[in-house]
């Protein structure tokens, strides 16, 4: 009787796998999206939006999140002597190549430089979301072609459809990636494709949802982490670009969901690496706790933005003080690419250091991505 009752009992649903824990995963991915949308809603109610990003918003969202998260890559790379010895050519050569390419682009024209950087940044933001989904898929042991193609296609369309919609109205938008004009005006071409793209966007979201429902019904598994990443990507990119037309809204939705989970990843990596190599500089900083980890990133971000303001922008005397330097065209062609080296290096390295090969051979990276307890 007991055996019969047990055989008829409904299968227990598995809501994993998780990278770190249900609480942490949901906080970093779902919580960051809820926070971003909540800030946008509050800003609209308080009159900050639609409109330009206020100075306090620049401090919180640009300097403390967007710029600081770029430098968190230091804990995976330049603050680890063992890693530097492992790939000396990579870590010496990439910044040099980034700088040389930047100078060449800037000499071709300042807008050429910013345009290439904007599209590179866009690609980086999209690929990060694809990467998160790929990690969850690997954690779940989903190796089939169907899930890989459907997952990747859904994330790409959730990001590229809003960008295509943006390109239909570049002249009327109140926001830009870096500066007005950094995206190419393809309004006529984009307008002819945005309708079909919207249908593909809707169809793939429905297909993704149906696939998750099928897995829940047939395998008693709900891949919550992956679903949250896809759902928040769809919501954030749609709200921040298609629904609203505001520098404030775009910045908040863009940087929080991109930067906050990356902070989390690098924190967990640095903590795991400390157990392996406690004498490394990054490990010694992490020994001071999350405050020391974030504090260093904020200091470096502040110094970078001070250099930008003193040498190029001259916009925030209230924060960085007076005494700016007026540079000529040739000097700017040398200085601006130099100041973007951390950003460009981050874009390139981020596409290298989290690959499967490194993850398989590095216990600290396996632990940071949830493959080890």
CSV table of C-alpha atoms in Angstrom, one decimal:
chain,number,residue,atom,x,y,z
A,1,UNK,CA,0.0,0.0,0.0
A,2,UNK,CA,2.8,2.4,0.9
A,3,UNK,CA,4.7,1.5,-2.2
A,4,UNK,CA,1.6,2.0,-4.3
A,5,UNK,CA,1.0,5.4,-2.7
A,6,UNK,CA,4.6,6.4,-3.3
A,7,UNK,CA,4.5,5.4,-6.9
A,8,UNK,CA,1.4,7.6,-7.4
A,9,UNK,CA,2.9,10.6,-5.6
A,10,UNK,CA,3.7,13.5,-7.9
A,11,UNK,CA,7.3,13.8,-9.0
A,12,UNK,CA,9.3,16.4,-7.0
A,13,UNK,CA,10.1,19.4,-9.2
A,14,UNK,CA,13.7,20.5,-9.4
A,15,UNK,CA,14.0,24.3,-9.6
A,16,UNK,CA,17.8,24.3,-10.2
A,17,UNK,CA,20.5,24.3,-11.1
A,18,UNK,CA,21.9,27.4,-9.5
A,19,UNK,CA,25.3,29.0,-9.9
A,20,UNK,CA,25.7,30.0,-6.3
A,21,UNK,CA,22.4,29.5,-4.4
A,22,UNK,CA,18.7,30.2,-5.1
A,23,UNK,CA,18.9,33.4,-3.0
A,24,UNK,CA,22.0,34.8,-4.5
A,25,UNK,CA,21.1,33.9,-8.1
A,26,UNK,CA,17.6,35.4,-7.8
A,27,UNK,CA,19.0,38.5,-6.1
A,28,UNK,CA,21.8,39.1,-8.7
A,29,UNK,CA,19.7,38.4,-11.8
A,30,UNK,CA,16.1,38.9,-10.9
A,31,UNK,CA,16.8,41.4,-8.1
A,32,UNK,CA,18.9,43.6,-10.3
A,33,UNK,CA,16.2,43.7,-12.9
A,34,UNK,CA,13.5,44.5,-10.4
A,35,UNK,CA,15.7,47.2,-8.9
A,36,UNK,CA,16.3,48.8,-12.3
A,37,UNK,CA,12.6,48.8,-13.2
A,38,UNK,CA,11.7,50.1,-9.8
A,39,UNK,CA,14.2,52.9,-10.1
A,40,UNK,CA,12.8,53.8,-13.5
A,41,UNK,CA,9.2,53.8,-12.1
A,42,UNK,CA,10.2,55.9,-9.1
A,43,UNK,CA,12.1,58.3,-11.3
A,44,UNK,CA,9.0,58.8,-13.4
A,45,UNK,CA,6.9,59.4,-10.4
A,46,UNK,CA,9.4,61.9,-9.0
A,47,UNK,CA,10.0,63.7,-12.3
A,48,UNK,CA,13.6,62.7,-12.9
A,49,UNK,CA,12.5,60.8,-16.0
A,50,UNK,CA,12.0,61.2,-18.9
A,51,UNK,CA,15.0,63.4,-19.0
A,52,UNK,CA,18.8,63.5,-18.8
A,53,UNK,CA,20.7,61.5,-16.2
A,54,UNK,CA,21.2,63.8,-13.1
A,55,UNK,CA,24.6,64.1,-11.5
A,56,UNK,CA,23.7,61.8,-8.6
A,57,UNK,CA,22.5,59.2,-11.2
A,58,UNK,CA,25.8,59.5,-13.0
A,59,UNK,CA,27.7,58.8,-9.7
A,60,UNK,CA,25.5,55.8,-8.7
A,61,UNK,CA,24.9,54.1,-12.1
A,62,UNK,CA,27.8,55.2,-14.4
A,63,UNK,CA,30.8,55.5,-12.0
A,64,UNK,CA,29.9,53.1,-9.3
A,65,UNK,CA,28.3,50.4,-11.5
A,66,UNK,CA,29.3,50.7,-15.1
A,67,UNK,CA,32.9,51.9,-14.8
A,68,UNK,CA,33.6,50.0,-11.6
A,69,UNK,CA,32.4,46.6,-13.0
A,70,UNK,CA,35.0,47.0,-15.8
A,71,UNK,CA,37.8,47.0,-13.3
A,72,UNK,CA,36.5,44.0,-11.4
A,73,UNK,CA,38.1,41.9,-14.2
A,74,UNK,CA,41.4,42.9,-12.4
A,75,UNK,CA,40.7,40.2,-9.8
A,76,UNK,CA,40.6,37.5,-12.5
A,77,UNK,CA,43.7,38.9,-14.4
A,78,UNK,CA,46.2,41.6,-13.4
A,79,UNK,CA,45.9,41.2,-9.6
A,80,UNK,CA,46.9,37.6,-9.9
A,81,UNK,CA,50.6,37.0,-10.5
A,82,UNK,CA,50.0,33.3,-11.3
A,83,UNK,CA,47.6,34.2,-14.0
A,84,UNK,CA,50.0,36.8,-15.5
A,85,UNK,CA,52.8,34.2,-15.6
A,86,UNK,CA,50.4,31.7,-17.2
A,87,UNK,CA,49.5,34.1,-20.1
A,88,UNK,CA,52.1,36.8,-20.3
A,89,UNK,CA,51.6,37.6,-24.0
A,90,UNK,CA,47.9,37.8,-23.6
A,91,UNK,CA,48.0,40.3,-20.7
A,92,UNK,CA,50.8,42.4,-22.1
A,93,UNK,CA,49.7,42.3,-25.7
A,94,UNK,CA,46.0,42.9,-25.6
A,95,UNK,CA,46.2,46.4,-24.0
A,96,UNK,CA,48.8,47.4,-26.5
A,97,UNK,CA,46.7,46.2,-29.4
A,98,UNK,CA,43.6,47.9,-28.0
A,99,UNK,CA,45.5,51.2,-27.7
A,100,UNK,CA,47.0,51.0,-31.1
A,101,UNK,CA,43.7,50.2,-32.7
A,102,UNK,CA,42.1,53.0,-30.8
A,103,UNK,CA,44.7,55.6,-32.0
A,104,UNK,CA,44.2,54.4,-35.6
A,105,UNK,CA,40.5,54.7,-35.3
A,106,UNK,CA,40.6,58.2,-33.6
A,107,UNK,CA,43.0,59.5,-36.3
A,108,UNK,CA,40.4,58.3,-38.9
A,109,UNK,CA,37.9,60.5,-37.1
A,110,UNK,CA,36.7,60.9,-33.5
A,111,UNK,CA,33.2,59.7,-34.5
A,112,UNK,CA,34.7,56.7,-36.2
A,113,UNK,CA,36.4,55.8,-32.9
A,114,UNK,CA,33.3,56.3,-30.8
A,115,UNK,CA,31.1,54.4,-33.3
A,116,UNK,CA,33.3,51.4,-33.3
A,117,UNK,CA,33.5,51.4,-29.5
A,118,UNK,CA,29.8,51.7,-29.2
A,119,UNK,CA,29.1,48.7,-31.4
A,120,UNK,CA,31.8,46.8,-29.6
A,121,UNK,CA,30.2,47.6,-26.3
A,122,UNK,CA,26.8,46.6,-27.6
A,123,UNK,CA,28.2,43.3,-28.7
A,124,UNK,CA,29.8,42.8,-25.3
A,125,UNK,CA,26.6,43.5,-23.5
A,126,UNK,CA,24.7,41.0,-25.7
A,127,UNK,CA,27.3,38.3,-25.4
A,128,UNK,CA,27.3,38.6,-21.6
A,129,UNK,CA,23.6,37.6,-21.5
A,130,UNK,CA,24.2,34.8,-24.0
A,131,UNK,CA,27.1,33.6,-21.7
A,132,UNK,CA,25.0,33.6,-18.5
A,133,UNK,CA,22.4,31.4,-20.3
A,134,UNK,CA,25.1,29.1,-21.6
A,135,UNK,CA,26.5,28.6,-18.1
A,136,UNK,CA,23.1,27.7,-16.7
A,137,UNK,CA,22.6,25.3,-19.6
A,138,UNK,CA,25.9,23.6,-18.9
A,139,UNK,CA,25.1,23.4,-15.2
A,140,UNK,CA,21.9,21.6,-16.1
A,141,UNK,CA,23.7,19.2,-18.5
A,142,UNK,CA,21.7,20.3,-21.5
A,143,UNK,CA,23.9,19.4,-24.4
A,144,UNK,CA,21.2,19.0,-27.0
A,145,UNK,CA,21.1,21.1,-30.1
A,146,UNK,CA,17.5,22.2,-29.6
A,147,UNK,CA,18.1,24.0,-26.3
A,148,UNK,CA,21.4,25.6,-27.3
A,149,UNK,CA,19.9,27.0,-30.5
A,150,UNK,CA,16.6,28.1,-28.9
A,151,UNK,CA,18.4,29.6,-25.9
A,152,UNK,CA,20.9,31.6,-28.0
A,153,UNK,CA,18.4,32.7,-30.6
A,154,UNK,CA,16.0,33.9,-27.9
A,155,UNK,CA,18.6,36.0,-26.1
A,156,UNK,CA,19.9,37.4,-29.4
A,157,UNK,CA,16.4,38.5,-30.5
A,158,UNK,CA,15.6,39.9,-27.1
A,159,UNK,CA,18.5,42.2,-27.4
A,160,UNK,CA,18.8,42.8,-31.2
A,161,UNK,CA,15.1,43.6,-31.8
A,162,UNK,CA,15.1,46.5,-29.4
A,163,UNK,CA,18.4,47.8,-30.9
A,164,UNK,CA,16.9,47.5,-34.4
A,165,UNK,CA,13.8,49.5,-33.2
A,166,UNK,CA,16.2,52.1,-31.8
A,167,UNK,CA,17.9,52.4,-35.2
A,168,UNK,CA,14.5,53.3,-36.7
A,169,UNK,CA,14.4,56.5,-34.7
A,170,UNK,CA,17.9,57.5,-33.8
A,171,UNK,CA,17.3,61.2,-34.6
A,172,UNK,CA,14.4,61.4,-32.1
A,173,UNK,CA,15.8,59.4,-29.2
A,174,UNK,CA,16.9,61.2,-26.1
A,175,UNK,CA,19.6,58.7,-25.3
A,176,UNK,CA,22.8,57.3,-26.9
A,177,UNK,CA,25.3,54.6,-26.1
A,178,UNK,CA,28.2,57.0,-25.6
A,179,UNK,CA,27.3,60.2,-27.4
A,180,UNK,CA,24.7,61.4,-30.0
A,181,UNK,CA,25.6,60.0,-33.4
A,182,UNK,CA,27.6,57.0,-32.3
A,183,UNK,CA,25.2,54.6,-33.9
A,184,UNK,CA,24.9,54.6,-37.7
A,185,UNK,CA,21.7,56.1,-39.0
A,186,UNK,CA,20.0,53.2,-40.7
A,187,UNK,CA,16.5,54.4,-40.2
A,188,UNK,CA,15.2,53.5,-43.6
A,189,UNK,CA,16.6,50.0,-43.6
A,190,UNK,CA,15.8,49.4,-40.0
A,191,UNK,CA,12.2,50.5,-40.5
A,192,UNK,CA,11.7,47.8,-43.2
A,193,UNK,CA,12.9,45.1,-40.9
A,194,UNK,CA,11.6,46.1,-37.5
A,195,UNK,CA,8.1,44.6,-38.2
A,196,UNK,CA,9.3,41.1,-39.0
A,197,UNK,CA,11.8,41.3,-36.2
A,198,UNK,CA,9.0,42.0,-33.7
A,199,UNK,CA,7.2,38.9,-34.9
A,200,UNK,CA,10.4,36.8,-34.6
A,201,UNK,CA,10.9,38.3,-31.1
A,202,UNK,CA,7.4,37.3,-30.0
A,203,UNK,CA,7.6,33.9,-31.6
A,204,UNK,CA,10.9,33.0,-30.0
A,205,UNK,CA,9.8,34.1,-26.6
A,206,UNK,CA,6.7,31.9,-26.9
A,207,UNK,CA,8.8,29.0,-28.2
A,208,UNK,CA,11.2,29.4,-25.3
A,209,UNK,CA,8.3,29.5,-22.8
A,210,UNK,CA,6.7,26.4,-24.3
A,211,UNK,CA,10.0,24.5,-24.2
A,212,UNK,CA,10.4,25.3,-20.5
A,213,UNK,CA,6.9,24.1,-19.9
A,214,UNK,CA,7.6,20.9,-21.7
A,215,UNK,CA,10.6,20.3,-19.6
A,216,UNK,CA,8.7,20.9,-16.4
A,217,UNK,CA,5.9,18.5,-17.5
A,218,UNK,CA,8.1,15.7,-18.9
A,219,UNK,CA,11.2,15.9,-16.7
A,220,UNK,CA,9.9,17.7,-13.6
A,221,UNK,CA,12.6,20.4,-13.9
A,222,UNK,CA,12.3,24.1,-14.0
A,223,UNK,CA,15.5,25.8,-15.0
A,224,UNK,CA,14.7,28.9,-12.9
A,225,UNK,CA,18.1,30.6,-13.3
A,226,UNK,CA,18.1,30.4,-17.0
A,227,UNK,CA,14.4,31.5,-17.3
A,228,UNK,CA,15.1,34.5,-15.0
A,229,UNK,CA,18.1,35.6,-17.2
A,230,UNK,CA,16.1,35.3,-20.4
A,231,UNK,CA,13.0,37.0,-19.0
A,232,UNK,CA,14.8,39.9,-17.4
A,233,UNK,CA,16.9,40.4,-20.6
A,234,UNK,CA,13.7,40.6,-22.6
A,235,UNK,CA,12.0,43.0,-20.1
A,236,UNK,CA,15.0,45.2,-19.5
A,237,UNK,CA,16.0,45.7,-23.1
A,238,UNK,CA,12.4,46.2,-24.2
A,239,UNK,CA,11.6,48.7,-21.5
A,240,UNK,CA,14.9,50.6,-21.6
A,241,UNK,CA,14.9,51.0,-25.4
A,242,UNK,CA,11.5,50.4,-27.0
A,243,UNK,CA,9.0,51.5,-24.4
A,244,UNK,CA,10.8,54.6,-23.0
A,245,UNK,CA,12.7,57.4,-24.6
A,246,UNK,CA,14.8,58.7,-21.7
A,247,UNK,CA,18.5,58.9,-21.0
A,248,UNK,CA,17.8,58.2,-17.4
A,249,UNK,CA,15.7,55.1,-18.1
A,250,UNK,CA,18.1,53.7,-20.7
A,251,UNK,CA,21.2,54.2,-18.4
A,252,UNK,CA,19.6,52.6,-15.4
A,253,UNK,CA,18.2,49.6,-17.2
A,254,UNK,CA,21.3,49.1,-19.2
A,255,UNK,CA,24.0,49.2,-16.5
A,256,UNK,CA,22.4,47.6,-13.4
A,257,UNK,CA,21.5,44.3,-15.0
A,258,UNK,CA,24.8,44.2,-16.8
A,259,UNK,CA,27.1,45.3,-14.0
A,260,UNK,CA,25.6,43.8,-10.8
A,261,UNK,CA,25.8,40.1,-11.8
A,262,UNK,CA,29.3,40.6,-13.0
A,263,UNK,CA,30.3,42.1,-9.6
A,264,UNK,CA,28.9,38.9,-8.1
A,265,UNK,CA,30.8,36.6,-10.5
A,266,UNK,CA,34.1,38.3,-9.8
A,267,UNK,CA,33.5,38.3,-6.1
A,268,UNK,CA,32.9,34.6,-6.0
A,269,UNK,CA,35.8,34.0,-8.2
A,270,UNK,CA,38.2,36.1,-6.1
A,271,UNK,CA,37.0,34.4,-3.0
A,272,UNK,CA,37.6,30.9,-4.5
A,273,UNK,CA,41.0,32.0,-5.8
A,274,UNK,CA,42.0,33.1,-2.3
A,275,UNK,CA,41.6,29.6,-1.0
A,276,UNK,CA,44.0,28.4,-3.8
A,277,UNK,CA,46.5,31.3,-3.6
A,278,UNK,CA,46.1,33.4,-0.5
A,279,UNK,CA,49.3,35.3,-1.1
A,280,UNK,CA,48.2,36.8,-4.4
A,281,UNK,CA,47.5,40.6,-4.3
A,282,UNK,CA,43.9,40.1,-5.3
A,283,UNK,CA,43.5,37.5,-2.6
A,284,UNK,CA,44.9,39.8,0.1
A,285,UNK,CA,42.4,42.5,-0.9
A,286,UNK,CA,39.5,40.1,-0.8
A,287,UNK,CA,40.6,39.0,2.6
A,288,UNK,CA,39.3,42.4,3.7
A,289,UNK,CA,35.8,41.4,2.7
A,290,UNK,CA,33.3,42.6,0.1
A,291,UNK,CA,33.9,46.2,1.3
A,292,UNK,CA,37.6,46.0,0.4
A,293,UNK,CA,36.6,44.4,-3.0
A,294,UNK,CA,34.1,47.1,-3.9
A,295,UNK,CA,36.1,49.9,-2.3
A,296,UNK,CA,39.1,49.2,-4.6
A,297,UNK,CA,36.9,49.2,-7.7
A,298,UNK,CA,35.2,52.5,-6.7
A,299,UNK,CA,38.6,54.1,-6.1
A,300,UNK,CA,40.0,53.0,-9.5
A,301,UNK,CA,36.7,54.0,-11.2
A,302,UNK,CA,36.9,57.4,-9.6
A,303,UNK,CA,40.5,57.9,-10.7
A,304,UNK,CA,39.6,56.9,-14.3
A,305,UNK,CA,36.7,59.3,-14.5
A,306,UNK,CA,38.9,62.1,-12.9
A,307,UNK,CA,41.4,61.6,-15.8
A,308,UNK,CA,38.6,61.7,-18.3
A,309,UNK,CA,37.2,64.9,-16.8
A,310,UNK,CA,40.5,66.7,-16.4
A,311,UNK,CA,41.8,65.8,-19.9
A,312,UNK,CA,38.7,65.4,-22.1
A,313,UNK,CA,35.2,66.2,-20.8
A,314,UNK,CA,35.7,69.2,-18.4
A,315,UNK,CA,32.1,68.6,-17.1
A,316,UNK,CA,32.3,68.0,-13.3
A,317,UNK,CA,34.4,70.6,-11.6
A,318,UNK,CA,32.2,70.1,-8.5
A,319,UNK,CA,33.5,66.5,-8.2
A,320,UNK,CA,36.9,66.4,-9.7
A,321,UNK,CA,38.0,70.0,-9.2
A,322,UNK,CA,39.4,72.6,-11.5
A,323,UNK,CA,42.7,72.6,-13.4
A,324,UNK,CA,41.6,70.8,-16.5
A,325,UNK,CA,43.9,70.6,-19.5
A,326,UNK,CA,42.9,71.6,-23.0
A,327,UNK,CA,44.3,69.2,-25.5
A,328,UNK,CA,44.8,69.6,-29.2
A,329,UNK,CA,43.6,67.2,-31.9
A,330,UNK,CA,46.8,65.1,-32.0
A,331,UNK,CA,47.0,64.9,-28.2
A,332,UNK,CA,43.3,63.8,-28.0
A,333,UNK,CA,44.1,61.1,-30.6
A,334,UNK,CA,46.7,59.8,-28.2
A,335,UNK,CA,44.9,60.4,-24.8
A,336,UNK,CA,41.3,59.3,-25.6
A,337,UNK,CA,42.3,55.8,-26.8
A,338,UNK,CA,44.6,55.5,-23.8
A,339,UNK,CA,41.7,56.3,-21.4
A,340,UNK,CA,39.6,53.6,-23.1
A,341,UNK,CA,42.2,50.9,-22.8
A,342,UNK,CA,40.7,49.5,-19.5
A,343,UNK,CA,37.3,49.3,-21.2
A,344,UNK,CA,38.5,47.9,-24.5
A,345,UNK,CA,40.7,45.4,-22.7
A,346,UNK,CA,37.8,44.3,-20.5
A,347,UNK,CA,35.7,43.7,-23.7
A,348,UNK,CA,38.4,41.5,-25.2
A,349,UNK,CA,39.4,39.6,-22.1
A,350,UNK,CA,35.9,38.9,-21.1
A,351,UNK,CA,35.5,36.9,-24.3
A,352,UNK,CA,38.6,34.9,-23.4
A,353,UNK,CA,38.9,34.2,-19.7
A,354,UNK,CA,35.5,32.6,-19.2
A,355,UNK,CA,35.8,30.0,-22.0
A,356,UNK,CA,35.2,26.3,-21.3
A,357,UNK,CA,38.9,25.5,-21.5
A,358,UNK,CA,39.9,27.8,-18.7
A,359,UNK,CA,36.9,26.8,-16.7
A,360,UNK,CA,37.8,23.1,-17.0
A,361,UNK,CA,41.4,23.6,-15.8
A,362,UNK,CA,40.8,26.2,-13.1
A,363,UNK,CA,39.1,25.0,-9.9
A,364,UNK,CA,38.5,28.6,-8.7
A,365,UNK,CA,36.7,29.4,-11.9
A,366,UNK,CA,34.7,26.1,-11.7
A,367,UNK,CA,33.7,27.1,-8.2
A,368,UNK,CA,32.8,30.6,-9.2
A,369,UNK,CA,30.5,29.3,-11.9
A,370,UNK,CA,28.8,26.7,-9.7
A,371,UNK,CA,30.5,23.6,-11.1
A,372,UNK,CA,32.2,22.8,-7.7
A,373,UNK,CA,30.5,23.0,-4.3
